[in-house]
């Protein structure tokens, strides 16, 4: 936790003006583009006629959080090669989406993942929809809390540890904007802020990265040599193992984290929802390719920013300000462009937090309204107006829940919360997606075991890990009940989720699903209604 202000007050004042200006403009635009009719398709999917580039920008905006701009840059600044490997995993994750689930899911889905399962398991769809809604709510809430807590962590770079009133005001204001965008704007409103945020993020990161390279005469070797010299570790800074090396536990932790990132992206609720938005599979394919390129560009720029922070400021100066490294990009901006560039990047970080939180809230609200209320409680008899009202109310409830939890957990490590959400997605939802799409024998019992088992195993392993107790950075550092040695449970919970899905299916002695349902699902997955 930062204890002293890292940046001057003038940057904070300029950040406030810039952020308020961007929010007012995007909120006004989102309300103009919001659904004007009581049609759930418009609220859930928005404008399906968007070009691949605009869809790709929206996907990029959905995925890239402030953790990429602040956390990843800080990780590179403090650990060099290991941080760059982490950024590589962030980019590779989109390849998994493209190759594994994007087109089959798009062809078989309607509004949510629950619709795909309903087409595949029509007789027992309701208990699986409930399980999906529970998992999606858990993932979205964790990730949403991480974004709201991150807004406080970002504020500490200017004010030091904020007072209770300041902290509450920061979280409530960001949370209120999230509720407005998600509940009133729906997918059209979320798309507006995602595209604007993605354009600003790409431009801001690449511009600052170019400035760093300019300081070193466009010579990457000079940048690397200077970063190694000022890292305090010499050439070890440019070699693997500085953070995730040494002990077997550290190496397994890195593998577990990378598995959660690479596999978890393909099961994040707001990313899955975005995959259903393009009108055709061809547009989706091009959109994902755009997203891969755009995310790769941002990660490349973030790597340069991390190296530049070490090269220009020194690792000791960064750690003395913030031992997590999250302040490195702001310190670098202040070194390069003073208060103006610092304010621009800080405004960008806040906008990134807001945009990701909107996507998460909308995805969770859609699942609750469509899967839980309309299909389970009302058994498909809810009118579009009724379902839309529930979706808007759900957005407000989820946003309020996120605000309350963020105020309670404001000192939590935001990266830990986000990575746990990735682990749950990869352990619970991904096995269900893969088996639903590609295993003909898959049954509802297997889906339920995979969903609930993946969720519970991820949470329990995290509770009994150094994240919660035994370590200085734990929630409860003064006690020790951590018997699981890794920070991220993915290396255990992900295989367990797949195993439970297989086990539940092979042990299921109930009647098989109708063959006509299998045939319809397979035909739709291979051909699609739009192709």
Coordinates of C-alpha atoms in Angstrom, one line a residue:
X1 CA 0.0 0.0 0.0
X2 CA 1.3 3.4 -0.9
X3 CA 1.8 5.6 2.1
X4 CA 3.0 8.8 0.5
X5 CA 1.7 10.7 -2.5
X6 CA 3.7 9.9 -5.6
X7 CA 2.5 12.7 -7.9
X8 CA 1.8 16.4 -7.4
X9 CA -1.6 17.9 -6.8
X10 CA -1.7 19.8 -10.1
X11 CA -1.8 16.4 -11.9
X12 CA -4.7 15.3 -9.8
X13 CA -6.7 18.5 -10.5
X14 CA -6.1 18.2 -14.2
X15 CA -7.0 14.5 -14.1
X16 CA -10.3 15.3 -12.5
X17 CA -11.1 17.9 -15.2
X18 CA -10.1 15.5 -18.0
X19 CA -11.9 12.5 -16.5
X20 CA -15.1 14.4 -15.9
X21 CA -15.1 15.8 -19.4
X22 CA -14.6 12.4 -21.0
X23 CA -17.3 10.8 -18.8
X24 CA -19.8 13.5 -19.5
X25 CA -19.3 13.2 -23.3
X26 CA -19.4 9.4 -23.3
X27 CA -22.3 9.2 -20.9
X28 CA -24.3 11.6 -23.1
X29 CA -23.4 9.6 -26.2
X30 CA -24.3 6.3 -24.4
X31 CA -27.7 7.6 -23.5
X32 CA -28.3 8.8 -27.0
X33 CA -27.4 5.3 -28.4
X34 CA -29.2 3.5 -25.6
X35 CA -32.1 1.1 -26.6
X36 CA -35.2 3.2 -27.4
X37 CA -37.5 0.2 -27.6
X38 CA -38.3 -2.6 -25.2
X39 CA -36.3 -5.1 -27.2
X40 CA -34.0 -7.4 -25.2
X41 CA -31.9 -8.1 -28.3
X42 CA -30.9 -4.5 -28.6
X43 CA -30.1 -4.2 -24.9
X44 CA -28.0 -7.4 -24.8
X45 CA -26.3 -7.2 -28.2
X46 CA -26.5 -3.6 -29.3
X47 CA -25.8 -2.6 -32.9
X48 CA -25.0 -5.9 -34.7
X49 CA -24.1 -4.1 -37.9
X50 CA -20.8 -2.7 -36.6
X51 CA -17.6 -3.2 -38.7
X52 CA -14.9 -5.7 -37.6
X53 CA -12.7 -2.8 -36.6
X54 CA -15.3 -1.3 -34.3
X55 CA -16.1 -4.7 -32.9
X56 CA -12.4 -5.4 -32.4
X57 CA -12.0 -2.1 -30.5
X58 CA -14.9 -2.9 -28.3
X59 CA -13.4 -6.4 -27.5
X60 CA -10.1 -4.8 -26.8
X61 CA -11.8 -2.3 -24.5
X62 CA -13.7 -5.1 -22.7
X63 CA -10.5 -7.0 -22.0
X64 CA -7.8 -4.5 -21.2
X65 CA -8.2 -3.3 -17.6
X66 CA -6.1 -0.9 -15.6
X67 CA -4.1 -3.9 -14.5
X68 CA -2.5 -3.8 -18.0
X69 CA -1.7 -0.1 -17.8
X70 CA -0.5 0.0 -14.2
X71 CA 0.0 -3.5 -12.9
X72 CA 1.7 -5.1 -15.9
X73 CA 3.9 -2.1 -16.5
X74 CA 4.9 -2.2 -12.8
X75 CA 5.7 -5.9 -13.1
X76 CA 8.0 -5.3 -16.0
X77 CA 9.6 -2.4 -14.2
X78 CA 10.4 -4.5 -11.1
X79 CA 11.0 -7.9 -12.6
X80 CA 12.1 -7.4 -16.2
X81 CA 11.9 -10.6 -18.3
X82 CA 9.3 -12.2 -16.0
X83 CA 7.0 -9.2 -16.4
X84 CA 7.4 -9.4 -20.2
X85 CA 6.4 -13.0 -20.1
X86 CA 3.2 -12.1 -18.3
X87 CA 2.4 -9.6 -21.0
X88 CA 3.0 -12.3 -23.6
X89 CA 0.3 -14.5 -21.9
X90 CA -2.1 -11.6 -22.1
X91 CA -1.8 -11.5 -25.8
X92 CA -1.7 -15.3 -26.4
X93 CA -5.0 -15.6 -24.5
X94 CA -6.9 -14.0 -27.5
X95 CA -5.5 -16.8 -29.7
X96 CA -7.3 -19.3 -27.5
X97 CA -10.5 -17.4 -28.0
X98 CA -10.1 -17.3 -31.8
X99 CA -9.1 -20.9 -32.2
X100 CA -11.2 -22.6 -29.6
X101 CA -14.6 -21.0 -28.9
X102 CA -15.4 -17.8 -30.8
X103 CA -17.2 -19.1 -33.9
X104 CA -18.8 -22.2 -32.4
X105 CA -20.2 -20.2 -29.5
X106 CA -21.4 -17.4 -31.8
X107 CA -23.3 -19.9 -33.9
X108 CA -25.0 -21.7 -31.1
X109 CA -25.6 -18.8 -28.7
X110 CA -28.3 -16.2 -28.6
X111 CA -27.9 -13.7 -25.7
X112 CA -25.9 -15.6 -23.1
X113 CA -23.9 -18.7 -22.6
X114 CA -27.0 -20.2 -21.0
X115 CA -28.7 -20.2 -24.4
X116 CA -25.9 -22.3 -25.8
X117 CA -26.3 -24.8 -23.0
X118 CA -30.1 -24.8 -23.4
X119 CA -29.7 -25.7 -27.1
X120 CA -27.3 -28.5 -26.2
X121 CA -29.1 -29.8 -23.0
X122 CA -32.7 -28.8 -23.5
X123 CA -34.3 -31.2 -21.0
X124 CA -32.1 -30.1 -18.0
X125 CA -31.3 -26.6 -19.0
X126 CA -32.7 -24.9 -15.9
X127 CA -30.4 -26.2 -13.2
X128 CA -27.4 -25.6 -15.5
X129 CA -28.6 -22.0 -16.1
X130 CA -28.8 -21.5 -12.4
X131 CA -25.2 -22.8 -11.9
X132 CA -24.0 -20.6 -14.8
X133 CA -25.6 -17.5 -13.2
X134 CA -24.0 -18.3 -9.9
X135 CA -20.5 -18.6 -11.4
X136 CA -21.0 -15.5 -13.6
X137 CA -22.1 -13.5 -10.6
X138 CA -19.1 -14.6 -8.6
X139 CA -16.6 -13.8 -11.4
X140 CA -18.2 -10.5 -12.3
X141 CA -18.4 -9.4 -8.6
X142 CA -14.8 -10.2 -7.9
X143 CA -13.6 -8.5 -11.0
X144 CA -15.9 -5.5 -10.4
X145 CA -14.6 -5.1 -6.9
X146 CA -11.0 -5.2 -8.2
X147 CA -11.8 -2.3 -10.5
X148 CA -13.5 -0.2 -7.8
X149 CA -10.7 -1.0 -5.3
X150 CA -8.2 -0.1 -8.1
X151 CA -9.8 3.4 -8.3
X152 CA -8.8 4.0 -4.7
X153 CA -5.4 2.5 -5.2
X154 CA -4.9 4.9 -8.1
X155 CA -6.0 7.9 -6.0
X156 CA -3.3 7.0 -3.4
X157 CA -0.7 7.9 -6.0
X158 CA -1.7 11.5 -5.5
X159 CA -3.0 11.8 -2.0
X160 CA -1.3 9.0 -0.1
X161 CA -3.6 6.8 1.9
X162 CA -7.0 8.5 1.5
X163 CA -9.4 9.2 4.4
X164 CA -12.5 7.2 4.8
X165 CA -14.6 9.9 3.3
X166 CA -12.4 10.4 0.3
X167 CA -12.2 6.6 -0.2
X168 CA -16.0 6.3 0.0
X169 CA -16.6 9.2 -2.4
X170 CA -14.2 7.8 -5.0
X171 CA -15.8 4.3 -5.0
X172 CA -19.4 5.6 -4.9
X173 CA -18.8 8.0 -7.8
X174 CA -17.1 5.4 -10.1
X175 CA -19.8 2.8 -9.1
X176 CA -22.6 5.2 -9.8
X177 CA -21.3 5.9 -13.3
X178 CA -21.0 2.1 -13.8
X179 CA -24.6 1.6 -12.9
X180 CA -25.7 4.4 -15.2
X181 CA -23.8 3.1 -18.2
X182 CA -24.9 -0.5 -17.7
X183 CA -28.5 -0.1 -16.6
X184 CA -29.5 2.7 -19.0
X185 CA -27.2 2.3 -21.9
X186 CA -27.1 -1.5 -22.2
X187 CA -24.8 -3.0 -24.7
X188 CA -25.0 0.1 -27.1
X189 CA -23.9 2.3 -24.2
X190 CA -21.2 -0.1 -23.1
X191 CA -19.9 -0.3 -26.6
X192 CA -19.5 3.5 -26.9
X193 CA -17.3 3.7 -23.8
X194 CA -15.3 0.6 -24.8
X195 CA -14.5 1.9 -28.2
X196 CA -13.5 5.4 -26.9
X197 CA -11.5 3.9 -24.1
X198 CA -9.7 1.5 -26.5
X199 CA -8.8 4.3 -28.9
X200 CA -7.5 6.4 -26.1
X201 CA -5.6 3.5 -24.4
X202 CA -3.9 2.5 -27.7
X203 CA -3.0 6.0 -28.6
X204 CA -1.8 6.9 -25.1
X205 CA 0.3 3.8 -24.5
X206 CA 1.9 3.8 -28.0
X207 CA 2.6 7.6 -27.8
X208 CA 4.3 7.3 -24.4
X209 CA 6.2 4.2 -25.5
X210 CA 7.4 6.2 -28.6
X211 CA 8.6 9.0 -26.3
X212 CA 10.6 6.5 -24.2
X213 CA 12.3 5.1 -27.3
X214 CA 13.0 8.7 -28.5
X215 CA 14.8 9.3 -25.3
X216 CA 17.1 6.4 -26.2
X217 CA 17.5 7.5 -29.8
X218 CA 15.2 4.7 -31.0
X219 CA 17.7 2.1 -29.9
X220 CA 16.0 -0.8 -28.1
X221 CA 19.4 -2.2 -27.0
X222 CA 20.3 1.1 -25.3
X223 CA 16.9 0.9 -23.4
X224 CA 17.5 -2.6 -22.3
X225 CA 21.1 -2.0 -21.2
X226 CA 20.1 1.1 -19.2
X227 CA 17.2 -0.7 -17.6
X228 CA 19.4 -3.6 -16.6
X229 CA 22.0 -1.1 -15.1
X230 CA 19.4 0.7 -13.0
X231 CA 17.5 -2.4 -11.9
X232 CA 20.1 -3.2 -9.3
X233 CA 20.2 -6.8 -10.5
X234 CA 22.3 -6.4 -13.7
X235 CA 21.8 -8.9 -16.5
X236 CA 19.5 -11.0 -14.3
X237 CA 16.9 -8.3 -15.0
X238 CA 16.8 -9.5 -18.6
X239 CA 16.8 -13.2 -17.8
X240 CA 13.9 -15.4 -16.5
X241 CA 13.5 -16.1 -12.8
X242 CA 13.8 -12.7 -11.1
X243 CA 10.3 -13.1 -9.7
X244 CA 9.1 -16.5 -10.7
X245 CA 12.4 -18.3 -10.4
X246 CA 14.4 -20.0 -7.7
X247 CA 12.0 -22.3 -5.8
X248 CA 9.7 -24.8 -7.3
X249 CA 6.8 -23.0 -5.7
X250 CA 7.6 -19.8 -7.5
X251 CA 7.8 -21.5 -10.9
X252 CA 4.5 -23.3 -10.3
X253 CA 3.0 -20.0 -9.3
X254 CA 4.0 -18.5 -12.6
X255 CA 2.6 -21.5 -14.5
X256 CA -0.6 -21.3 -12.5
X257 CA -1.0 -17.6 -13.2
X258 CA -0.3 -18.0 -17.0
X259 CA -2.8 -20.9 -17.2
X260 CA -5.5 -18.8 -15.5
X261 CA -4.8 -15.8 -17.8
X262 CA -4.6 -17.7 -21.1
X263 CA -7.6 -20.0 -20.4
X264 CA -9.6 -17.7 -18.3
X265 CA -10.1 -15.0 -21.0
X266 CA -12.1 -17.5 -23.1
X267 CA -14.6 -17.8 -20.2
X268 CA -14.9 -14.2 -18.8
X269 CA -18.6 -13.3 -18.9
X270 CA -18.2 -9.9 -20.6
X271 CA -15.9 -11.3 -23.2
X272 CA -18.3 -14.2 -24.0
X273 CA -21.2 -11.7 -24.3
X274 CA -19.2 -9.6 -26.7
X275 CA -18.5 -12.6 -28.9
X276 CA -22.3 -12.9 -29.5
X277 CA -22.7 -9.3 -30.7
X278 CA -21.4 -9.5 -34.3
X279 CA -24.0 -10.3 -36.9
X280 CA -22.1 -13.1 -38.7
X281 CA -19.3 -15.5 -38.0
X282 CA -17.2 -13.8 -40.7
X283 CA -17.4 -10.5 -39.0
X284 CA -16.7 -12.1 -35.6
X285 CA -13.5 -13.8 -37.0
X286 CA -12.2 -10.5 -38.4
X287 CA -13.2 -8.7 -35.1
X288 CA -11.2 -11.1 -33.0
X289 CA -8.2 -10.8 -35.3
X290 CA -8.4 -7.0 -34.8
X291 CA -8.7 -7.5 -31.1
X292 CA -5.5 -9.7 -31.1
X293 CA -3.6 -7.1 -33.0
X294 CA -4.8 -4.2 -30.8
X295 CA -4.2 -6.0 -27.5
X296 CA -0.8 -7.1 -28.7
X297 CA 0.1 -3.5 -29.6
X298 CA -1.0 -2.3 -26.1
X299 CA 1.0 -5.1 -24.4
X300 CA 4.1 -4.2 -26.5
X301 CA 3.8 -0.6 -25.5
X302 CA 3.3 -1.5 -21.8
X303 CA 6.5 -3.5 -21.9
X304 CA 8.4 -0.5 -23.3
X305 CA 6.9 1.7 -20.6
X306 CA 7.9 -0.7 -17.8
X307 CA 11.5 -0.9 -19.1
X308 CA 11.5 2.8 -19.6
X309 CA 10.4 3.4 -16.0
X310 CA 13.3 1.4 -14.7
X311 CA 15.8 2.9 -17.2
X312 CA 14.9 6.5 -16.4
X313 CA 13.9 6.4 -12.8
X314 CA 15.6 3.3 -11.3
X315 CA 14.1 0.3 -9.6
X316 CA 14.8 1.7 -6.1
X317 CA 13.0 4.9 -6.8
X318 CA 9.9 3.0 -8.0
X319 CA 9.9 0.6 -5.0
X320 CA 10.4 3.4 -2.5
X321 CA 7.2 5.0 -3.9
X322 CA 5.1 1.9 -4.4
X323 CA 6.5 -1.6 -3.7
X324 CA 3.9 -3.1 -6.0
X325 CA 5.2 -1.1 -9.0
X326 CA 1.8 0.3 -9.9
X327 CA 3.0 3.8 -9.7
X328 CA 5.8 3.2 -12.2
X329 CA 3.8 4.4 -15.3
X330 CA 2.7 7.6 -13.6
X331 CA 6.2 8.3 -12.3
X332 CA 7.5 7.7 -15.9
X333 CA 4.8 10.1 -17.3
X334 CA 5.8 12.7 -14.8
X335 CA 9.5 12.3 -15.8
X336 CA 8.7 12.6 -19.5
X337 CA 5.9 15.1 -19.7
X338 CA 5.3 16.6 -16.3
X339 CA 1.8 17.2 -15.0
X340 CA 0.0 17.1 -18.4
X341 CA 1.2 13.6 -19.4
X342 CA 0.6 12.3 -15.9
X343 CA -2.9 13.6 -15.9
X344 CA -3.6 12.1 -19.3
X345 CA -2.4 8.7 -18.3
X346 CA -4.2 8.8 -15.0
X347 CA -7.4 9.9 -16.7
X348 CA -6.9 6.9 -19.1
X349 CA -6.5 4.6 -16.1
X350 CA -9.7 5.8 -14.5
X351 CA -11.6 5.5 -17.8
X352 CA -10.2 1.9 -18.2
X353 CA -11.4 1.0 -14.7
X354 CA -14.8 2.4 -15.5
X355 CA -15.2 0.7 -18.9
X356 CA -14.2 -2.8 -17.7
X357 CA -16.6 -2.4 -14.7
X358 CA -19.5 -1.5 -17.1
X359 CA -18.9 -4.6 -19.2
X360 CA -18.8 -6.9 -16.2
X361 CA -21.9 -5.4 -14.7
X362 CA -23.8 -5.7 -17.9
X363 CA -22.8 -9.3 -18.4
X364 CA -23.8 -10.3 -14.9
X365 CA -27.1 -8.4 -15.1
X366 CA -27.9 -10.1 -18.5
X367 CA -27.3 -13.5 -17.0
X368 CA -29.5 -12.8 -14.0
X369 CA -32.3 -11.4 -16.0
X370 CA -32.2 -13.8 -19.0
X371 CA -31.0 -17.1 -17.5
X372 CA -32.2 -16.9 -14.0
X373 CA -35.4 -14.8 -14.1
X374 CA -36.8 -15.2 -17.6
X375 CA -35.8 -18.8 -18.3
X376 CA -35.8 -20.4 -14.8
X377 CA -38.2 -18.4 -12.6
X378 CA -40.6 -17.4 -15.4
X379 CA -39.9 -20.5 -17.5
X380 CA -39.7 -18.5 -20.7
X381 CA -43.0 -16.7 -20.3
X382 CA -41.6 -13.3 -19.4
X383 CA -42.4 -10.5 -21.8
X384 CA -39.5 -8.5 -23.3
X385 CA -40.5 -5.4 -21.3
X386 CA -40.5 -7.4 -18.1
X387 CA -37.1 -9.0 -18.8
X388 CA -35.6 -5.6 -19.8
X389 CA -36.8 -4.1 -16.5
X390 CA -35.3 -6.9 -14.5
X391 CA -32.0 -6.5 -16.5
X392 CA -31.8 -2.8 -15.6
X393 CA -32.6 -3.5 -12.0
X394 CA -30.1 -6.3 -11.8
X395 CA -27.4 -3.9 -13.1
X396 CA -28.2 -1.4 -10.3
X397 CA -28.2 -4.2 -7.7
X398 CA -24.8 -5.7 -8.9
X399 CA -23.3 -2.2 -9.1
X400 CA -24.4 -1.4 -5.5
X401 CA -23.1 -4.8 -4.3
X402 CA -19.8 -4.0 -5.9
X403 CA -19.6 -0.6 -4.2
X404 CA -20.3 -2.1 -0.8
X405 CA -17.8 -4.9 -1.2
X406 CA -15.1 -2.5 -2.5
X407 CA -15.6 -0.3 0.6
X408 CA -15.1 -3.3 2.8
X409 CA -12.1 -4.7 0.9
X410 CA -10.5 -1.4 -0.2
X411 CA -7.0 -2.6 1.0
X412 CA -7.1 -5.8 -1.0
X413 CA -4.6 -6.5 -3.7
X414 CA -6.5 -5.7 -6.9
X415 CA -4.4 -8.1 -9.0
X416 CA -5.2 -10.9 -6.7
X417 CA -8.9 -10.4 -7.0
X418 CA -8.7 -10.1 -10.8
X419 CA -6.5 -13.3 -11.1
X420 CA -8.9 -15.2 -8.9
X421 CA -11.8 -14.2 -11.2
X422 CA -9.7 -15.5 -14.1
X423 CA -9.1 -18.8 -12.3
X424 CA -12.8 -19.3 -11.5
X425 CA -13.7 -18.6 -15.2
X426 CA -11.1 -21.1 -16.4
X427 CA -12.0 -23.7 -13.8
X428 CA -15.8 -23.6 -13.9
X429 CA -17.1 -22.0 -17.1
X430 CA -14.4 -23.0 -19.6
X431 CA -14.7 -26.8 -19.1
X432 CA -18.5 -26.4 -19.5
X433 CA -18.0 -24.5 -22.7
X434 CA -15.5 -26.9 -24.2
X435 CA -17.5 -30.0 -23.3
X436 CA -20.8 -28.5 -24.5
X437 CA -19.3 -27.6 -27.8
X438 CA -17.1 -30.6 -28.5
X439 CA -18.2 -33.7 -26.5
X440 CA -21.3 -35.4 -27.7
X441 CA -21.8 -37.4 -24.5
X442 CA -21.7 -34.4 -22.2
X443 CA -24.6 -34.3 -19.8
X444 CA -26.2 -31.8 -17.3
X445 CA -24.7 -33.7 -14.4
X446 CA -21.3 -33.2 -15.8
X447 CA -22.0 -29.5 -16.3
X448 CA -23.2 -29.0 -12.8
X449 CA -20.2 -30.8 -11.3
X450 CA -17.8 -28.8 -13.4
X451 CA -19.5 -25.5 -12.7
X452 CA -19.9 -25.8 -8.9
X453 CA -16.7 -27.9 -8.5
X454 CA -14.6 -25.4 -10.4
X455 CA -16.0 -22.5 -8.5
X456 CA -15.7 -24.1 -5.0
X457 CA -12.2 -25.4 -5.6
X458 CA -10.9 -22.1 -6.8
X459 CA -12.3 -20.2 -3.9
X460 CA -11.3 -22.7 -1.3
X461 CA -7.7 -23.0 -2.6
X462 CA -7.5 -19.2 -2.6
X463 CA -8.8 -19.0 1.0
X464 CA -6.1 -21.4 2.2
X465 CA -3.3 -19.8 0.2
X466 CA -0.8 -17.0 1.1
X467 CA -3.3 -14.6 -0.5
X468 CA -5.4 -14.7 2.7
X469 CA -2.9 -15.5 5.5
X470 CA 0.7 -16.1 6.5
X471 CA 2.4 -13.5 4.1
X472 CA 3.1 -9.8 4.7
X473 CA 0.8 -8.9 1.8
X474 CA -2.0 -11.2 2.9
X475 CA -5.5 -10.1 4.1
X476 CA -4.6 -11.5 7.5
X477 CA -0.8 -11.5 7.7
X478 CA -0.7 -12.1 11.5
X479 CA -2.3 -15.5 11.2
X480 CA -1.3 -18.6 9.3
X481 CA -3.8 -21.2 8.0
X482 CA -2.3 -21.4 4.5
X483 CA -1.7 -25.0 3.5
X484 CA -1.9 -24.3 -0.3
X485 CA 1.5 -22.8 -1.3
X486 CA 0.5 -21.0 -4.5
X487 CA -0.9 -17.5 -5.0
X488 CA -3.2 -18.6 -7.8
X489 CA -5.2 -21.9 -7.7
X490 CA -5.4 -22.3 -11.5
X491 CA -2.9 -25.1 -11.9
X492 CA -5.0 -27.3 -9.6
X493 CA -8.6 -26.0 -10.1
X494 CA -8.5 -25.9 -13.9
X495 CA -7.7 -29.6 -14.4
X496 CA -10.1 -30.4 -11.6
X497 CA -12.9 -28.6 -13.3
X498 CA -12.3 -30.6 -16.5
X499 CA -12.0 -33.8 -14.5
X500 CA -15.3 -33.2 -12.7
X501 CA -17.1 -32.5 -15.9
X502 CA -15.9 -35.8 -17.3
X503 CA -16.6 -37.7 -14.1
X504 CA -20.1 -36.4 -13.8
X505 CA -20.9 -37.3 -17.4
X506 CA -19.5 -40.9 -17.3
X507 CA -21.3 -41.5 -13.9
X508 CA -24.6 -40.1 -15.1
X509 CA -26.9 -43.1 -15.6
X510 CA -30.0 -41.0 -16.4
X511 CA -31.6 -40.9 -19.9
X512 CA -29.5 -39.4 -22.6
X513 CA -30.5 -36.2 -24.2
X514 CA -32.7 -36.5 -27.3
X515 CA -30.7 -37.3 -30.5
X516 CA -32.5 -34.6 -32.3
X517 CA -31.2 -32.0 -29.9
X518 CA -27.6 -33.3 -30.6
X519 CA -28.1 -33.1 -34.3
X520 CA -29.6 -29.6 -34.2
X521 CA -26.8 -28.4 -32.0
X522 CA -24.0 -29.9 -34.2
X523 CA -25.5 -28.6 -37.4
X524 CA -25.9 -25.1 -35.9
X525 CA -22.3 -25.2 -34.5
X526 CA -20.8 -26.2 -37.9
X527 CA -23.0 -24.1 -40.2
X528 CA -24.8 -21.5 -38.1
X529 CA -28.0 -19.6 -38.7
X530 CA -26.1 -16.7 -40.3
X531 CA -23.8 -18.5 -42.7

